[in-house]
């Protein structure tokens, strides 16, 4: 992105929150950021930086000094102004999180569009919601009322448009971080056209996440062959879900014990790394109508709708482990394994 | 006038621990793809 910013001679870069994954950053990351921001400084490209719920108050931690081109928003809504290469006057308004949760919506604190500038842009890290929600809740109508020309949103990792003109939307993240964040990821290159600011998506993620569902499969060799011929343009972290209703028992046992997963990884498939191999037969829940099956069904429902891992984690569990099991990936892996165990017991019971 | 809008870069995210599963060759190449994005 930095290379392309310099090559395209953009006027500025907006980073609306969560540049860093956490408030405390490593010296290596700081060095990379500092070096790249300095490159932008040399190229006379300004950076407007706000912190979100992941990197809240990051500038209060020890870090390398920001180059002169970097403008950091603090907790109060503030407006910077700049002149572009083609002499357009631009106002940029934003704020930073000071705590992990920002339950007060701040859209109302943004000033009405400055009529003295050519373009007024809002930077906002948060989600649509109501007062009291965790991430600076806002309404699109509140933003529209400010009459800005563009709202650069952050927080949601899925690229999405909340309003077309003026644009209010999320660029999404630049690299999928887990198996639920599938598809191309990147940033928006925004250009003016007839006095409108139009975003164009630029994909840059070097790694894609994807999920492959396979309906019919009868052997390990067939599975390996299938994946070997699966076309990939980029390195892909792949979750494979086998949905076949009938698999040889030995195949199932080798699936559950991760033997087949290890084998797939050893195959060194071109540009594919199998992250997960899940057996989830389509008809697993289509039990016959008797009292035993109702109990099995209830067990599955309990996992799907009521199970909360945090009910079982003691206070002594380290934060990083707690966070892993509370987020989508960790939670899913537990639920899938619980269902596998119940399914195995159900089948043993029927046998 | 043109500018870049880049949200949620998440520098330093280790793929939720996934990097510990990746083979050395992949880890060496892709351990922190967000960093790789920024490298000249």
CSV table of C-alpha atoms in Angstrom, one decimal:
chain,number,residue,atom,x,y,z
A,1,UNK,CA,0.0,0.0,0.0
A,2,UNK,CA,2.8,2.4,0.9
A,3,UNK,CA,4.5,1.7,-2.4
A,4,UNK,CA,1.3,2.3,-4.3
A,5,UNK,CA,0.6,5.5,-2.4
A,6,UNK,CA,4.0,6.8,-3.4
A,7,UNK,CA,3.8,5.6,-7.0
A,8,UNK,CA,0.2,7.0,-7.4
A,9,UNK,CA,1.2,10.3,-5.6
A,10,UNK,CA,-1.8,10.3,-3.3
A,11,UNK,CA,-2.3,13.4,-1.2
A,12,UNK,CA,-2.9,11.6,2.1
A,13,UNK,CA,-3.7,8.3,3.8
A,14,UNK,CA,-6.5,7.8,6.3
A,15,UNK,CA,-6.1,5.1,8.9
A,16,UNK,CA,-9.3,5.1,10.9
A,17,UNK,CA,-8.4,2.9,13.8
A,18,UNK,CA,-6.7,-0.4,14.7
A,19,UNK,CA,-3.5,0.2,12.8
A,20,UNK,CA,-2.0,-2.0,15.5
A,21,UNK,CA,-3.5,-5.2,16.9
A,22,UNK,CA,-3.0,-4.0,20.5
A,23,UNK,CA,-2.1,-1.0,22.5
A,24,UNK,CA,1.4,-2.3,23.2
A,25,UNK,CA,3.4,-2.7,20.1
A,26,UNK,CA,6.7,-4.5,19.5
A,27,UNK,CA,9.8,-2.5,18.6
A,28,UNK,CA,9.9,-4.4,15.3
A,29,UNK,CA,6.5,-3.2,14.3
A,30,UNK,CA,7.2,0.3,15.4
A,31,UNK,CA,10.3,0.3,13.4
A,32,UNK,CA,8.5,-0.8,10.3
A,33,UNK,CA,5.7,1.8,10.8
A,34,UNK,CA,8.3,4.5,11.4
A,35,UNK,CA,10.3,3.7,8.4
A,36,UNK,CA,7.3,3.5,6.1
A,37,UNK,CA,5.7,6.7,7.5
A,38,UNK,CA,9.1,8.4,6.9
A,39,UNK,CA,9.0,7.3,3.3
A,40,UNK,CA,5.6,8.9,3.0
A,41,UNK,CA,7.0,12.0,4.6
A,42,UNK,CA,9.7,12.2,2.0
A,43,UNK,CA,7.1,11.8,-0.7
A,44,UNK,CA,5.1,14.6,1.0
A,45,UNK,CA,2.1,12.3,1.7
A,46,UNK,CA,0.3,13.1,4.9
A,47,UNK,CA,-1.0,10.4,7.3
A,48,UNK,CA,-4.1,10.9,9.4
A,49,UNK,CA,-4.2,8.3,12.2
A,50,UNK,CA,-6.8,7.5,14.8
A,51,UNK,CA,-6.8,4.7,17.3
A,52,UNK,CA,-9.6,2.2,17.7
A,53,UNK,CA,-10.7,-0.5,20.3
A,54,UNK,CA,-7.6,-2.6,19.6
A,55,UNK,CA,-4.9,0.0,19.7
A,56,UNK,CA,-6.6,2.5,22.0
A,57,UNK,CA,-4.2,5.0,23.6
A,58,UNK,CA,-1.3,3.4,21.7
A,59,UNK,CA,0.5,6.8,21.5
A,60,UNK,CA,0.6,6.9,25.3
A,61,UNK,CA,2.8,3.8,25.2
A,62,UNK,CA,6.6,4.1,24.5
A,63,UNK,CA,6.9,4.4,20.7
A,64,UNK,CA,9.2,6.0,18.1
A,65,UNK,CA,8.4,9.7,17.4
A,66,UNK,CA,6.0,10.3,14.6
A,67,UNK,CA,7.4,11.9,11.5
A,68,UNK,CA,6.1,15.4,10.7
A,69,UNK,CA,3.6,14.2,8.1
A,70,UNK,CA,1.7,12.1,10.7
A,71,UNK,CA,-1.3,13.7,12.4
A,72,UNK,CA,-2.7,11.7,15.3
A,73,UNK,CA,-6.3,12.3,16.6
A,74,UNK,CA,-6.8,12.2,20.4
A,75,UNK,CA,-9.9,11.4,22.4
A,76,UNK,CA,-11.7,14.7,21.5
A,77,UNK,CA,-13.2,15.2,18.1
A,78,UNK,CA,-10.8,17.4,16.2
A,79,UNK,CA,-10.4,18.7,12.7
A,80,UNK,CA,-7.2,19.0,10.6
A,81,UNK,CA,-6.9,20.9,7.4
A,82,UNK,CA,-4.6,20.4,4.5
A,83,UNK,CA,-4.1,21.6,0.9
A,84,UNK,CA,-3.7,19.0,-1.8
A,85,UNK,CA,-1.4,19.1,-4.8
A,86,UNK,CA,-4.2,20.5,-6.9
A,87,UNK,CA,-4.9,23.2,-4.3
A,88,UNK,CA,-8.0,21.7,-2.9
A,89,UNK,CA,-8.7,22.6,0.7
A,90,UNK,CA,-9.7,19.5,2.7
A,91,UNK,CA,-10.9,19.2,6.3
A,92,UNK,CA,-10.5,15.8,8.1
A,93,UNK,CA,-12.4,15.3,11.4
A,94,UNK,CA,-11.9,12.3,13.7
A,95,UNK,CA,-11.1,11.0,17.2
A,96,UNK,CA,-9.3,8.2,19.0
A,97,UNK,CA,-10.4,5.6,21.5
A,98,UNK,CA,-8.9,6.1,25.0
A,99,UNK,CA,-10.3,2.8,26.3
A,100,UNK,CA,-11.2,-0.5,24.7
A,101,UNK,CA,-14.9,0.4,24.9
A,102,UNK,CA,-16.3,3.6,23.6
A,103,UNK,CA,-19.9,3.4,24.7
A,104,UNK,CA,-20.7,7.0,23.9
A,105,UNK,CA,-21.4,7.7,20.2
A,106,UNK,CA,-19.4,10.6,19.0
A,107,UNK,CA,-21.0,11.3,15.6
A,108,UNK,CA,-23.0,14.1,17.3
A,109,UNK,CA,-19.8,15.8,18.3
A,110,UNK,CA,-18.5,16.1,14.8
A,111,UNK,CA,-18.9,19.7,13.4
A,112,UNK,CA,-21.2,20.5,10.5
A,113,UNK,CA,-19.4,20.5,7.2
A,114,UNK,CA,-17.0,23.4,6.9
A,115,UNK,CA,-18.2,25.5,4.0
A,116,UNK,CA,-14.8,27.1,3.6
A,117,UNK,CA,-13.2,23.8,2.3
A,118,UNK,CA,-13.6,21.9,-0.9
A,119,UNK,CA,-14.0,18.6,0.8
A,120,UNK,CA,-14.8,17.6,4.4
A,121,UNK,CA,-14.1,14.0,5.5
A,122,UNK,CA,-15.0,12.1,8.7
A,123,UNK,CA,-12.9,9.3,10.2
A,124,UNK,CA,-14.8,7.1,12.5
A,125,UNK,CA,-14.0,3.8,14.2
A,126,UNK,CA,-17.3,2.2,15.3
A,127,UNK,CA,-20.5,0.4,14.4
A,128,UNK,CA,-24.1,1.2,13.8
A,129,UNK,CA,-25.9,0.9,17.1
A,130,UNK,CA,-27.5,2.5,20.0
A,131,UNK,CA,-26.0,4.5,22.9
A,132,UNK,CA,-24.3,2.1,25.3
A,133,UNK,CA,-23.1,-0.3,22.7
A,134,UNK,CA,-19.3,-1.0,22.9
A,135,UNK,CA,-17.9,0.6,19.8
A,136,UNK,CA,-18.9,4.3,19.4
A,137,UNK,CA,-22.4,3.5,18.2
A,138,UNK,CA,-23.7,5.8,15.4
A,139,UNK,CA,-26.5,6.1,12.9
A,140,UNK,CA,-26.0,6.7,9.2
A,141,UNK,CA,-28.6,9.5,9.4
A,142,UNK,CA,-26.4,11.3,12.1
A,143,UNK,CA,-23.5,11.2,9.6
A,144,UNK,CA,-25.6,12.3,6.7
A,145,UNK,CA,-26.8,15.3,8.8
A,146,UNK,CA,-23.2,16.5,8.9
A,147,UNK,CA,-23.1,16.9,5.1
A,148,UNK,CA,-19.6,15.6,4.8
A,149,UNK,CA,-18.2,14.3,1.4
A,150,UNK,CA,-16.9,11.0,2.7
A,151,UNK,CA,-16.9,9.0,5.9
A,152,UNK,CA,-13.9,6.6,6.2
A,153,UNK,CA,-15.1,4.0,8.7
A,154,UNK,CA,-13.1,1.5,10.6
A,155,UNK,CA,-13.8,-1.5,12.9
A,156,UNK,CA,-15.8,-3.8,10.7
A,157,UNK,CA,-13.4,-6.1,8.7
A,158,UNK,CA,-15.9,-6.8,5.9
A,159,UNK,CA,-15.8,-4.3,3.2
A,160,UNK,CA,-19.2,-2.6,3.0
A,161,UNK,CA,-21.0,0.5,2.0
A,162,UNK,CA,-23.5,2.1,4.4
A,163,UNK,CA,-24.3,5.0,2.0
A,164,UNK,CA,-23.4,5.4,-1.6
A,165,UNK,CA,-23.3,9.2,-2.0
A,166,UNK,CA,-21.8,10.7,0.0
A,167,UNK,CA,-19.8,7.5,0.6
A,168,UNK,CA,-20.1,6.2,4.2
A,169,UNK,CA,-18.4,2.8,4.5
A,170,UNK,CA,-15.8,0.4,5.7
A,171,UNK,CA,-12.8,-0.5,3.5
A,172,UNK,CA,-12.5,-3.7,5.5
A,173,UNK,CA,-9.2,-4.9,6.7
A,174,UNK,CA,-6.1,-5.4,4.5
A,175,UNK,CA,-5.5,-9.0,5.5
A,176,UNK,CA,-8.0,-11.6,6.6
A,177,UNK,CA,-7.1,-12.6,10.1
A,178,UNK,CA,-9.0,-15.8,10.5
A,179,UNK,CA,-11.0,-18.4,8.6
A,180,UNK,CA,-14.2,-16.4,8.7
A,181,UNK,CA,-12.5,-13.4,7.0
A,182,UNK,CA,-12.5,-14.9,3.5
A,183,UNK,CA,-12.0,-13.3,0.1
A,184,UNK,CA,-9.8,-10.5,-1.2
A,185,UNK,CA,-8.8,-7.8,1.3
A,186,UNK,CA,-7.3,-4.4,0.7
A,187,UNK,CA,-7.9,-0.7,0.9
A,188,UNK,CA,-9.8,2.0,-0.9
A,189,UNK,CA,-8.1,4.4,-3.3
A,190,UNK,CA,-10.4,7.4,-3.3
A,191,UNK,CA,-10.6,9.8,-6.2
A,192,UNK,CA,-12.7,12.8,-6.9
A,193,UNK,CA,-15.1,12.7,-9.8
A,194,UNK,CA,-17.6,15.5,-10.5
A,195,UNK,CA,-17.1,16.8,-7.0
A,196,UNK,CA,-17.8,13.4,-5.5
A,197,UNK,CA,-15.3,11.2,-3.7
A,198,UNK,CA,-15.4,7.7,-5.2
A,199,UNK,CA,-13.7,4.7,-3.5
A,200,UNK,CA,-12.0,2.0,-5.7
A,201,UNK,CA,-11.1,-1.2,-4.0
A,202,UNK,CA,-7.4,-2.2,-4.3
A,203,UNK,CA,-6.7,-5.8,-3.2
A,204,UNK,CA,-3.3,-6.3,-1.5
A,205,UNK,CA,-3.7,-9.3,1.0
A,206,UNK,CA,-0.9,-11.7,0.2
A,207,UNK,CA,-2.8,-14.6,1.8
A,208,UNK,CA,-6.5,-15.5,1.3
A,209,UNK,CA,-8.7,-17.5,3.7
A,210,UNK,CA,-11.2,-19.8,2.1
A,211,UNK,CA,-13.6,-22.6,3.0
A,212,UNK,CA,-14.2,-25.6,0.7
A,213,UNK,CA,-17.3,-27.8,1.3
A,214,UNK,CA,-17.1,-31.3,-0.2
A,215,UNK,CA,-20.3,-33.3,-0.6
A,216,UNK,CA,-18.9,-36.6,-1.7
A,217,UNK,CA,-15.6,-38.2,-0.8
A,218,UNK,CA,-14.7,-41.8,-0.4
A,219,UNK,CA,-11.0,-42.0,0.2
A,220,UNK,CA,-8.0,-40.0,1.4
A,221,UNK,CA,-6.4,-40.2,-2.1
A,222,UNK,CA,-9.5,-38.8,-3.6
A,223,UNK,CA,-9.3,-35.9,-1.2
A,224,UNK,CA,-5.7,-35.2,-1.9
A,225,UNK,CA,-6.2,-35.3,-5.6
A,226,UNK,CA,-9.2,-33.0,-5.3
A,227,UNK,CA,-7.2,-30.4,-3.4
A,228,UNK,CA,-4.1,-30.8,-5.7
A,229,UNK,CA,-6.2,-29.7,-8.7
A,230,UNK,CA,-8.0,-26.9,-7.0
A,231,UNK,CA,-6.9,-23.7,-8.7
A,232,UNK,CA,-5.3,-21.0,-6.5
A,233,UNK,CA,-3.9,-17.7,-7.6
A,234,UNK,CA,-2.7,-16.7,-4.1
A,235,UNK,CA,-1.5,-18.5,-1.1
A,236,UNK,CA,-4.7,-19.8,0.6
A,237,UNK,CA,-5.3,-20.9,4.1
A,238,UNK,CA,-8.1,-23.4,3.5
A,239,UNK,CA,-10.7,-24.9,5.8
A,240,UNK,CA,-12.1,-28.1,4.3
A,241,UNK,CA,-15.5,-29.4,5.4
A,242,UNK,CA,-16.5,-32.9,4.3
A,243,UNK,CA,-20.2,-33.1,4.2
A,244,UNK,CA,-20.6,-36.6,2.8
A,245,UNK,CA,-23.2,-38.6,4.8
A,246,UNK,CA,-21.5,-41.9,4.5
A,247,UNK,CA,-17.8,-42.3,5.0
A,248,UNK,CA,-15.9,-45.5,5.6
A,249,UNK,CA,-15.5,-45.9,9.4
A,250,UNK,CA,-11.7,-46.0,9.1
A,251,UNK,CA,-11.8,-42.8,7.1
A,252,UNK,CA,-13.8,-41.1,9.9
A,253,UNK,CA,-11.5,-42.3,12.6
A,254,UNK,CA,-8.5,-41.0,10.7
A,255,UNK,CA,-10.3,-37.7,10.2
A,256,UNK,CA,-11.1,-37.3,13.9
A,257,UNK,CA,-7.6,-38.2,15.0
A,258,UNK,CA,-6.1,-35.6,12.6
A,259,UNK,CA,-4.1,-38.2,10.6
A,260,UNK,CA,-5.6,-37.1,7.3
A,261,UNK,CA,-5.0,-33.4,8.2
A,262,UNK,CA,-1.3,-34.1,8.8
A,263,UNK,CA,-1.1,-36.1,5.6
A,264,UNK,CA,-2.6,-33.2,3.6
A,265,UNK,CA,-0.1,-30.9,5.1
A,266,UNK,CA,2.7,-33.2,4.2
A,267,UNK,CA,1.6,-33.2,0.6
A,268,UNK,CA,2.8,-29.6,0.2
A,269,UNK,CA,-0.1,-28.7,-2.0
A,270,UNK,CA,0.6,-25.8,-4.2
A,271,UNK,CA,-0.4,-22.5,-2.6
A,272,UNK,CA,-2.7,-24.3,-0.2
A,273,UNK,CA,-2.3,-24.8,3.6
A,274,UNK,CA,-5.1,-26.8,5.1
A,275,UNK,CA,-6.0,-25.0,8.3
A,276,UNK,CA,-8.9,-27.3,9.4
A,277,UNK,CA,-10.4,-30.5,8.2
A,278,UNK,CA,-13.8,-31.0,9.5
A,279,UNK,CA,-16.3,-33.8,9.1
A,280,UNK,CA,-19.8,-32.3,9.2
A,281,UNK,CA,-22.2,-34.7,7.5
A,282,UNK,CA,-25.3,-33.0,6.1
A,283,UNK,CA,-27.7,-35.4,7.7
A,284,UNK,CA,-26.1,-35.5,11.1
A,285,UNK,CA,-29.0,-33.8,12.7
A,286,UNK,CA,-31.8,-35.6,10.8
A,287,UNK,CA,-32.6,-38.0,13.6
A,288,UNK,CA,-35.5,-40.4,13.5
A,289,UNK,CA,-38.4,-39.3,15.7
A,290,UNK,CA,-38.0,-41.1,19.0
A,291,UNK,CA,-37.3,-39.9,22.5
A,292,UNK,CA,-33.6,-40.7,22.5
A,293,UNK,CA,-33.0,-38.7,19.4
A,294,UNK,CA,-34.8,-35.8,20.9
A,295,UNK,CA,-32.2,-35.7,23.7
A,296,UNK,CA,-29.4,-35.9,21.2
A,297,UNK,CA,-30.9,-33.1,19.3
A,298,UNK,CA,-31.2,-31.0,22.4
A,299,UNK,CA,-27.6,-31.6,23.1
A,300,UNK,CA,-26.7,-30.2,19.7
A,301,UNK,CA,-29.0,-27.3,20.2
A,302,UNK,CA,-27.4,-26.6,23.6
A,303,UNK,CA,-24.0,-26.3,21.9
A,304,UNK,CA,-25.3,-24.1,19.1
A,305,UNK,CA,-27.4,-21.7,21.1
A,306,UNK,CA,-26.6,-21.7,24.8
A,307,UNK,CA,-23.0,-22.9,25.3
A,308,UNK,CA,-20.7,-20.2,26.5
A,309,UNK,CA,-17.1,-21.1,27.0
A,310,UNK,CA,-16.6,-18.2,29.4
A,311,UNK,CA,-18.9,-20.0,31.9
A,312,UNK,CA,-16.2,-22.6,32.2
A,313,UNK,CA,-13.0,-20.5,32.1
A,314,UNK,CA,-11.6,-19.7,35.5
A,315,UNK,CA,-10.2,-16.3,36.3
A,316,UNK,CA,-6.7,-17.8,36.2
A,317,UNK,CA,-6.8,-18.4,32.5
A,318,UNK,CA,-4.3,-16.0,30.8
A,319,UNK,CA,-5.9,-13.2,28.8
A,320,UNK,CA,-4.5,-14.3,25.4
A,321,UNK,CA,-5.9,-17.9,25.8
A,322,UNK,CA,-9.2,-16.5,27.1
A,323,UNK,CA,-9.4,-14.1,24.0
A,324,UNK,CA,-8.7,-17.0,21.6
A,325,UNK,CA,-11.5,-19.1,23.0
A,326,UNK,CA,-13.9,-16.2,23.1
A,327,UNK,CA,-13.4,-15.2,19.5
A,328,UNK,CA,-15.0,-16.9,16.5
A,329,UNK,CA,-12.2,-19.3,15.7
A,330,UNK,CA,-11.6,-20.6,19.2
A,331,UNK,CA,-15.3,-20.9,19.9
A,332,UNK,CA,-16.0,-22.7,16.7
A,333,UNK,CA,-13.3,-25.2,17.2
A,334,UNK,CA,-14.7,-26.1,20.6
A,335,UNK,CA,-18.2,-26.4,19.3
A,336,UNK,CA,-17.2,-28.5,16.4
A,337,UNK,CA,-15.2,-30.9,18.6
A,338,UNK,CA,-18.1,-31.1,21.1
A,339,UNK,CA,-20.5,-32.0,18.3
A,340,UNK,CA,-18.0,-34.7,17.1
A,341,UNK,CA,-17.9,-36.2,20.5
A,342,UNK,CA,-21.6,-36.2,20.8
A,343,UNK,CA,-22.0,-37.7,17.4
A,344,UNK,CA,-19.5,-40.4,18.1
A,345,UNK,CA,-21.4,-41.3,21.4
A,346,UNK,CA,-24.7,-41.2,19.6
A,347,UNK,CA,-23.5,-43.7,17.1
A,348,UNK,CA,-22.0,-45.9,19.7
A,349,UNK,CA,-25.2,-45.7,21.6
A,350,UNK,CA,-27.2,-46.8,18.5
A,351,UNK,CA,-24.7,-49.6,17.8
B,1,UNK,CA,-7.1,15.0,-5.4
B,2,UNK,CA,-6.8,11.4,-4.3
B,3,UNK,CA,-6.3,9.6,-1.0
B,4,UNK,CA,-6.2,6.1,0.6
B,5,UNK,CA,-8.7,4.8,3.1
B,6,UNK,CA,-7.2,1.8,4.9
B,7,UNK,CA,-9.0,0.5,8.0
B,8,UNK,CA,-8.1,-2.2,10.5
B,9,UNK,CA,-4.5,-3.0,9.5
B,10,UNK,CA,-4.0,-4.9,12.7
B,11,UNK,CA,-0.2,-4.9,12.6
B,12,UNK,CA,1.1,-7.6,14.9
B,13,UNK,CA,-1.8,-9.9,14.7
B,14,UNK,CA,-0.3,-13.4,14.7
B,15,UNK,CA,-3.3,-15.0,13.0
B,16,UNK,CA,-4.8,-16.0,16.4
B,17,UNK,CA,-2.0,-18.4,17.0
B,18,UNK,CA,-2.2,-20.0,13.6
B,19,UNK,CA,1.4,-19.1,12.9
B,20,UNK,CA,2.4,-21.8,15.4
B,21,UNK,CA,1.0,-24.4,13.1
B,22,UNK,CA,2.5,-23.3,9.9
B,23,UNK,CA,5.6,-25.0,8.5
B,24,UNK,CA,8.8,-23.1,8.8
B,25,UNK,CA,8.9,-22.2,5.1
B,26,UNK,CA,5.5,-20.6,5.2
B,27,UNK,CA,6.0,-19.0,8.5
B,28,UNK,CA,9.2,-17.5,7.3
B,29,UNK,CA,7.4,-16.0,4.3
B,30,UNK,CA,4.1,-15.1,5.7
B,31,UNK,CA,4.3,-15.0,9.5
B,32,UNK,CA,3.3,-11.4,9.5
B,33,UNK,CA,1.8,-10.6,6.2
B,34,UNK,CA,0.7,-7.1,7.5
B,35,UNK,CA,4.4,-6.3,7.9
B,36,UNK,CA,5.2,-7.7,4.6
B,37,UNK,CA,2.6,-5.3,3.1
B,38,UNK,CA,4.6,-2.4,4.4
B,39,UNK,CA,8.0,-3.6,3.4
B,40,UNK,CA,9.6,-1.8,0.4
